[in-house]
Short mmCIF file of C-alpha atoms and ligand atoms in Angstrom, two decimals:
data_model
loop_
_atom_site.label_atom_id
_atom_site.label_comp_id
_atom_site.label_asym_id
_atom_site.label_seq_id
_atom_site.Cartn_x
_atom_site.Cartn_y
_atom_site.Cartn_z
CA MET O 261 0.00 0.00 0.00
CA LYS O 262 1.29 3.47 -0.93
CA ILE O 263 0.47 6.58 1.09
CA LEU O 264 -0.10 9.88 -0.71
CA LYS O 265 0.47 12.42 2.05
CA ALA O 266 -0.86 15.95 1.64
CA LYS O 267 1.73 18.74 1.62
CA GLN O 268 -0.63 21.00 3.57
CA ILE O 269 -0.94 18.84 6.67
CA GLY O 270 -0.85 19.44 10.43
CA TYR O 271 -1.42 22.80 12.05
CA CYS O 272 -2.18 25.78 9.89
CA TYR O 273 -0.28 29.02 10.47
CA GLY O 274 -2.90 30.44 12.86
CA VAL O 275 -3.22 27.37 15.10
CA ARG O 276 0.55 26.86 15.21
CA ARG O 277 0.99 30.49 16.23
CA ALA O 278 -1.69 30.24 18.95
CA ALA O 279 -0.14 27.06 20.40
CA LYS O 280 3.31 28.71 20.41
CA LEU O 281 2.05 31.86 22.14
CA ALA O 282 0.22 29.82 24.80
CA ARG O 283 3.27 27.63 25.48
CA GLU O 284 5.59 30.63 25.72
CA GLN O 285 3.20 32.33 28.17
CA ALA O 286 2.89 29.20 30.32
CA MET O 287 6.68 28.97 30.55
CA LEU O 288 7.01 32.67 31.33
CA ASP O 289 4.31 32.64 34.03
CA GLY O 290 5.36 29.31 35.52
CA LYS O 291 1.72 28.63 36.34
CA MET O 292 -1.55 27.75 34.68
CA VAL O 293 -2.56 29.69 31.56
CA PHE O 294 -6.20 29.75 30.51
CA THR O 295 -7.66 29.74 27.03
CA LEU O 296 -11.13 31.01 26.14
CA GLY O 297 -12.55 27.70 25.00
CA PRO O 298 -10.27 24.93 23.72
CA LEU O 299 -7.16 26.33 22.00
CA MET O 300 -7.83 24.17 18.95
CA HIS O 301 -10.64 21.84 17.87
CA ASN O 302 -8.69 18.71 18.67
CA PRO O 303 -9.64 16.93 21.91
CA GLN O 304 -6.44 14.83 22.11
CA GLU O 305 -4.12 17.84 21.79
CA VAL O 306 -6.20 19.94 24.18
CA GLN O 307 -5.87 17.15 26.75
CA ARG O 308 -2.11 16.98 26.18
CA LEU O 309 -1.73 20.75 26.57
CA GLU O 310 -3.53 20.56 29.92
CA GLY O 311 -0.50 18.58 31.11
CA GLU O 312 1.61 21.66 30.21
CA GLY O 313 -0.69 23.92 32.25
CA ILE O 314 -2.69 25.30 29.30
CA VAL O 315 -6.31 24.88 30.28
CA PRO O 316 -9.64 25.87 28.68
CA LEU O 317 -11.58 28.29 30.85
CA GLU O 318 -14.92 26.52 30.24
CA SER O 319 -17.58 27.71 32.69
CA ARG O 320 -15.24 29.35 35.22
CA PRO O 321 -15.97 33.05 35.61
CA LEU O 322 -13.21 35.45 34.56
CA VAL O 323 -12.93 36.88 38.10
CA GLU O 324 -11.51 33.54 39.25
CA ILE O 325 -8.49 33.73 36.97
CA MET O 326 -7.35 37.29 37.57
CA GLU O 327 -3.88 36.12 38.61
CA HIS O 328 -3.44 34.17 35.38
CA SER O 329 -2.92 34.92 31.70
CA LEU O 330 -5.73 34.37 29.24
CA VAL O 331 -5.02 33.34 25.65
CA LEU O 332 -7.54 34.24 22.94
CA ARG O 333 -7.62 31.36 20.46
CA SER O 334 -6.93 31.58 16.73
CA HIS O 335 -10.54 32.10 15.60
CA GLY O 336 -11.01 34.95 18.06
CA VAL O 337 -13.54 35.86 20.73
CA SER O 338 -16.27 38.44 20.94
CA ALA O 339 -15.30 42.07 21.41
CA GLU O 340 -17.33 42.16 24.66
CA LEU O 341 -15.55 39.18 26.17
CA GLN O 342 -12.12 40.55 25.34
CA ALA O 343 -13.05 43.96 26.78
CA GLN O 344 -14.43 42.31 29.93
CA ALA O 345 -11.22 40.34 30.50
CA GLU O 346 -9.07 43.42 29.96
CA SER O 347 -11.20 45.57 32.25
CA LEU O 348 -10.62 43.02 35.04
CA GLY O 349 -6.88 43.50 34.60
CA ILE O 350 -6.31 39.98 33.27
CA ARG O 351 -3.21 39.66 31.08
CA VAL O 352 -4.72 38.93 27.67
CA ILE O 353 -2.60 37.27 24.97
CA ASP O 354 -4.36 37.83 21.67
CA ALA O 355 -3.62 34.75 19.54
CA THR O 356 -6.39 35.55 17.06
CA CYS O 357 -5.11 34.58 13.62
CA PRO O 358 -4.30 37.67 11.49
CA TYR O 359 -6.39 36.13 8.68
CA VAL O 360 -9.40 36.00 11.02
CA LYS O 361 -8.99 39.72 11.75
CA GLN O 362 -9.39 40.62 8.06
CA PRO O 363 -13.16 39.89 7.80
CA ARG O 364 -13.62 41.93 10.99
CA ARG O 365 -12.03 44.95 9.34
CA ASP O 366 -14.09 44.38 6.19
CA LEU O 367 -17.40 44.10 7.99
CA VAL O 368 -16.69 47.28 9.99
CA GLU O 369 -15.92 49.10 6.73
CA PHE O 370 -19.08 47.74 5.07
CA GLY O 371 -21.09 48.88 8.08
CA MET O 372 -19.65 52.38 7.80
CA GLU O 373 -20.79 52.46 4.17
CA GLY O 374 -24.35 51.66 5.35
CA ARG O 375 -24.30 48.11 3.99
CA HIS O 376 -26.19 45.17 5.43
CA VAL O 377 -23.35 42.76 6.24
CA ILE O 378 -23.63 39.11 5.24
CA ILE O 379 -21.30 36.52 6.75
CA ILE O 380 -21.33 33.33 4.73
CA GLY O 381 -20.51 30.57 7.22
CA ASP O 382 -21.72 28.36 10.06
CA SER O 383 -24.00 30.37 12.32
CA ASP O 384 -22.84 28.57 15.46
CA HIS O 385 -19.11 28.56 14.75
CA PRO O 386 -17.08 30.52 17.34
CA GLU O 387 -15.30 32.48 14.60
CA VAL O 388 -18.61 33.65 13.11
CA LEU O 389 -20.07 34.46 16.54
CA ALA O 390 -16.98 36.54 17.32
CA GLN O 391 -17.17 38.36 13.96
CA ILE O 392 -20.82 39.27 14.60
CA SER O 393 -19.81 41.12 17.76
CA TYR O 394 -17.77 43.59 15.69
CA ALA O 395 -20.70 44.64 13.51
CA THR O 396 -21.88 48.22 13.87
CA GLY O 397 -25.09 47.81 11.83
CA PRO O 398 -27.41 45.13 10.46
CA ILE O 399 -25.79 41.72 9.93
CA SER O 400 -27.01 38.27 8.81
CA VAL O 401 -25.35 34.89 8.71
CA VAL O 402 -26.07 32.90 5.58
CA GLU O 403 -25.31 29.21 5.76
CA THR O 404 -27.42 27.92 2.87
CA LEU O 405 -29.26 29.32 -0.14
CA ASP O 406 -32.43 29.02 1.92
CA ASP O 407 -31.06 31.54 4.42
CA LEU O 408 -31.11 34.25 1.74
CA LYS O 409 -34.73 34.85 2.72
CA LYS O 410 -33.36 36.53 5.86
CA VAL O 411 -31.72 39.31 3.84
CA PRO O 412 -34.02 42.21 2.91
CA ILE O 413 -34.03 42.22 -0.88
CA GLU O 414 -33.57 45.95 -1.57
CA THR O 415 -30.67 46.36 0.83
CA LYS O 416 -27.17 47.23 -0.29
CA ILE O 417 -24.91 44.56 1.08
CA GLY O 418 -21.31 43.72 1.98
CA VAL O 419 -20.27 40.07 2.02
CA VAL O 420 -17.50 38.33 3.96
CA ALA O 421 -16.74 34.63 4.43
CA GLN O 422 -15.86 32.45 7.38
CA THR O 423 -12.13 31.83 6.84
CA THR O 424 -12.52 28.06 6.57
CA LEU O 425 -15.56 28.04 4.28
CA ASN O 426 -15.82 25.66 1.36
CA ARG O 427 -15.06 27.73 -1.77
CA THR O 428 -17.76 26.09 -3.89
CA LYS O 429 -20.36 27.01 -1.30
CA PHE O 430 -19.03 30.58 -1.10
CA GLU O 431 -19.22 31.02 -4.88
CA GLU O 432 -22.70 29.51 -5.04
CA ILE O 433 -24.08 31.86 -2.37
CA VAL O 434 -22.26 34.94 -3.74
CA GLY O 435 -23.73 34.14 -7.18
CA ALA O 436 -27.24 33.96 -5.73
CA LEU O 437 -26.73 37.23 -3.82
CA ALA O 438 -25.46 38.96 -6.97
CA ALA O 439 -28.68 38.02 -8.75
CA ARG O 440 -30.73 39.66 -5.97
CA HIS O 441 -28.72 42.76 -5.01
CA GLY O 442 -27.55 45.46 -7.37
CA ASP O 443 -25.25 47.12 -4.86
CA MET O 444 -22.99 44.46 -3.44
CA LYS O 445 -19.36 44.40 -2.29
CA VAL O 446 -17.61 41.10 -1.64
CA ALA O 447 -14.51 40.50 0.49
CA ASP O 448 -13.20 37.02 -0.25
CA THR O 449 -11.89 36.21 3.22
CA ILE O 450 -11.44 32.44 2.86
CA CYS O 451 -7.87 31.96 4.03
CA ALA O 452 -5.36 30.79 1.45
CA GLU O 453 -4.39 27.80 3.55
CA THR O 454 -7.99 26.56 3.66
CA ASP O 455 -8.21 26.87 -0.11
CA LEU O 456 -4.97 24.94 -0.61
CA ARG O 457 -5.99 22.15 1.76
CA GLN O 458 -9.36 21.70 0.12
CA LYS O 459 -7.84 21.73 -3.37
CA GLU O 460 -5.10 19.27 -2.43
CA CYS O 461 -7.48 16.94 -0.59
CA LYS O 462 -9.76 16.83 -3.66
CA GLU O 463 -6.82 16.09 -5.98
CA LEU O 464 -5.49 13.34 -3.70
CA ALA O 465 -8.96 11.79 -3.36
CA GLU O 466 -9.18 11.62 -7.16
CA GLN O 467 -5.88 9.71 -7.35
CA SER O 468 -6.50 7.31 -4.44
CA ASP O 469 -8.50 4.19 -3.56
CA ALA O 470 -9.15 5.43 -0.01
CA VAL O 471 -8.73 8.67 1.96
CA VAL O 472 -7.90 9.13 5.63
CA VAL O 473 -8.73 12.57 7.03
CA VAL O 474 -7.33 13.17 10.52
CA GLY O 475 -8.81 15.76 12.86
CA GLY O 476 -11.33 16.54 15.56
CA ARG O 477 -14.97 15.71 14.93
CA ASN O 478 -15.63 19.15 16.43
CA SER O 479 -13.36 20.76 13.82
CA ALA O 480 -15.45 22.37 11.08
CA ASN O 481 -12.59 22.56 8.60
CA THR O 482 -11.73 18.86 9.11
CA CYS O 483 -15.37 17.87 8.61
CA ARG O 484 -15.41 19.90 5.38
CA LEU O 485 -12.28 18.15 4.10
CA ALA O 486 -13.80 14.76 4.93
CA ALA O 487 -17.04 15.68 3.15
CA LEU O 488 -15.14 16.89 0.07
CA ALA O 489 -13.05 13.72 -0.06
CA ASN O 490 -16.07 11.52 0.56
CA TRP O 491 -17.90 13.09 -2.36
CA ILE O 492 -15.06 11.98 -4.67
CA GLU O 493 -13.94 8.79 -2.93
CA PRO O 494 -16.61 7.06 -0.80
CA ALA O 495 -13.91 5.05 0.99
CA THR O 496 -13.07 8.09 3.14
CA TYR O 497 -12.35 7.70 6.86
CA HIS O 498 -12.53 10.69 9.19
CA ILE O 499 -10.65 9.75 12.34
CA GLU O 500 -9.38 11.61 15.40
CA LYS O 501 -6.63 9.15 16.37
CA ALA O 502 -4.68 6.20 14.98
CA GLU O 503 -6.51 3.53 17.03
CA GLU O 504 -9.72 4.32 15.18
CA LEU O 505 -8.29 2.97 11.93
CA GLN O 506 -9.33 -0.53 11.00
CA ILE O 507 -6.12 -2.16 9.75
CA PRO O 508 -5.92 -3.39 7.04
CA LEU O 509 -8.31 -0.86 5.57
CA PRO O 510 -11.45 -2.44 4.08
CA GLY O 511 -10.80 -3.65 0.52
CA SER O 512 -7.01 -3.37 1.05
CA PRO O 513 -6.60 -0.23 -1.11
CA ALA O 514 -3.34 0.18 -3.04
CA LEU O 515 -3.21 3.99 -2.79
CA VAL O 516 -4.31 5.83 0.35
CA ALA O 517 -4.43 9.63 0.65
CA LEU O 518 -3.61 11.13 4.04
CA CYS O 519 -4.95 14.63 4.84
CA SER O 520 -5.61 16.56 8.02
CA GLY O 521 -7.57 19.50 9.34
CA ALA O 522 -5.89 22.73 10.37
CA SER O 523 -5.92 21.92 14.09
CA THR O 524 -4.40 18.42 13.96
CA PRO O 525 -0.96 18.18 15.60
CA ASP O 526 1.96 16.46 13.87
CA TRP O 527 2.23 13.74 16.52
CA ILE O 528 -1.26 12.40 15.76
CA ILE O 529 -0.55 12.42 12.02
CA ALA O 530 2.72 10.53 12.64
CA GLU O 531 0.84 7.88 14.64
CA VAL O 532 -1.78 7.50 11.90
CA GLU O 533 0.88 7.22 9.23
CA ALA O 534 2.75 4.58 11.24
CA ARG O 535 -0.45 2.57 11.67
CA LEU O 536 -1.22 2.76 7.96
CA ARG O 537 2.29 1.47 7.21
CA GLU O 538 1.64 -1.55 9.45
CA SER O 539 -0.84 -2.87 6.91
S1 LIG R 683 -7.47 28.20 9.00
FE1 LIG R 683 -6.56 30.07 8.16
S2 LIG R 683 -7.66 31.73 9.17
FE2 LIG R 683 -8.07 29.90 10.35
S3 LIG R 683 -6.51 29.91 11.94
FE3 LIG R 683 -5.71 28.72 10.25
S4 LIG R 683 -4.50 30.16 9.01
FE4 LIG R 683 -5.83 31.34 10.36
#
């Protein structure tokens, strides 16, 4: 069996940067560092980081961690939450990915131009929820073509995308909006790394007899990669860790593609690769 390993694999730039900032702060403080929610959508790595003193805040109130540092994760937090932490005097380390800050700037600008802002993305994703908090005027989240009904038809609009959105979906919804709104500005804020991963995963799925996509089941970008691969190659396996792989893979495929989401650490990928090589 031959493994076709994606070039864009493991942490993306933003998650790698957030993990590095959190680790550096934990070493500097010499005590527990908190993160607003899990630092990345990967349960195994979050658990491992807890051993290094990097712990998700979860339901603890901010007032209980005033002696500690607080790391804002790569997809950002709401403006209110950040302001609240800072007003309490908590040391805030802003690890929001620079590419996540771009749609924020765009939606503020669109708002200043009197545009109804549309975010194309998952309405319950933390990145989208954080972006909404920066809006200064009307804003809607559009997840599907059906959601277009929420947007008043005569309104002039400004469109941004969740950074990890599927490009095909983005283009489909932008096309439908263009047909409805004469005055529309679009900021294509899908991050380049997301684009490259999706493109590469599709190409590898086309060449392979099976695809293994590694990443958290709570990771939206991993789920999108798995769905893309599955559409091309039905023998696609979305796993979080090596032990989940049935070895040998069903049908004993000759060529297996190996891809990962943006929040999957290298050590899990190495374990999966080693297990695949066992077969
Ligand atoms: S997927 Fe892109 S935007 Fe999101 S954290 Fe990674 S590099 Fe940043």
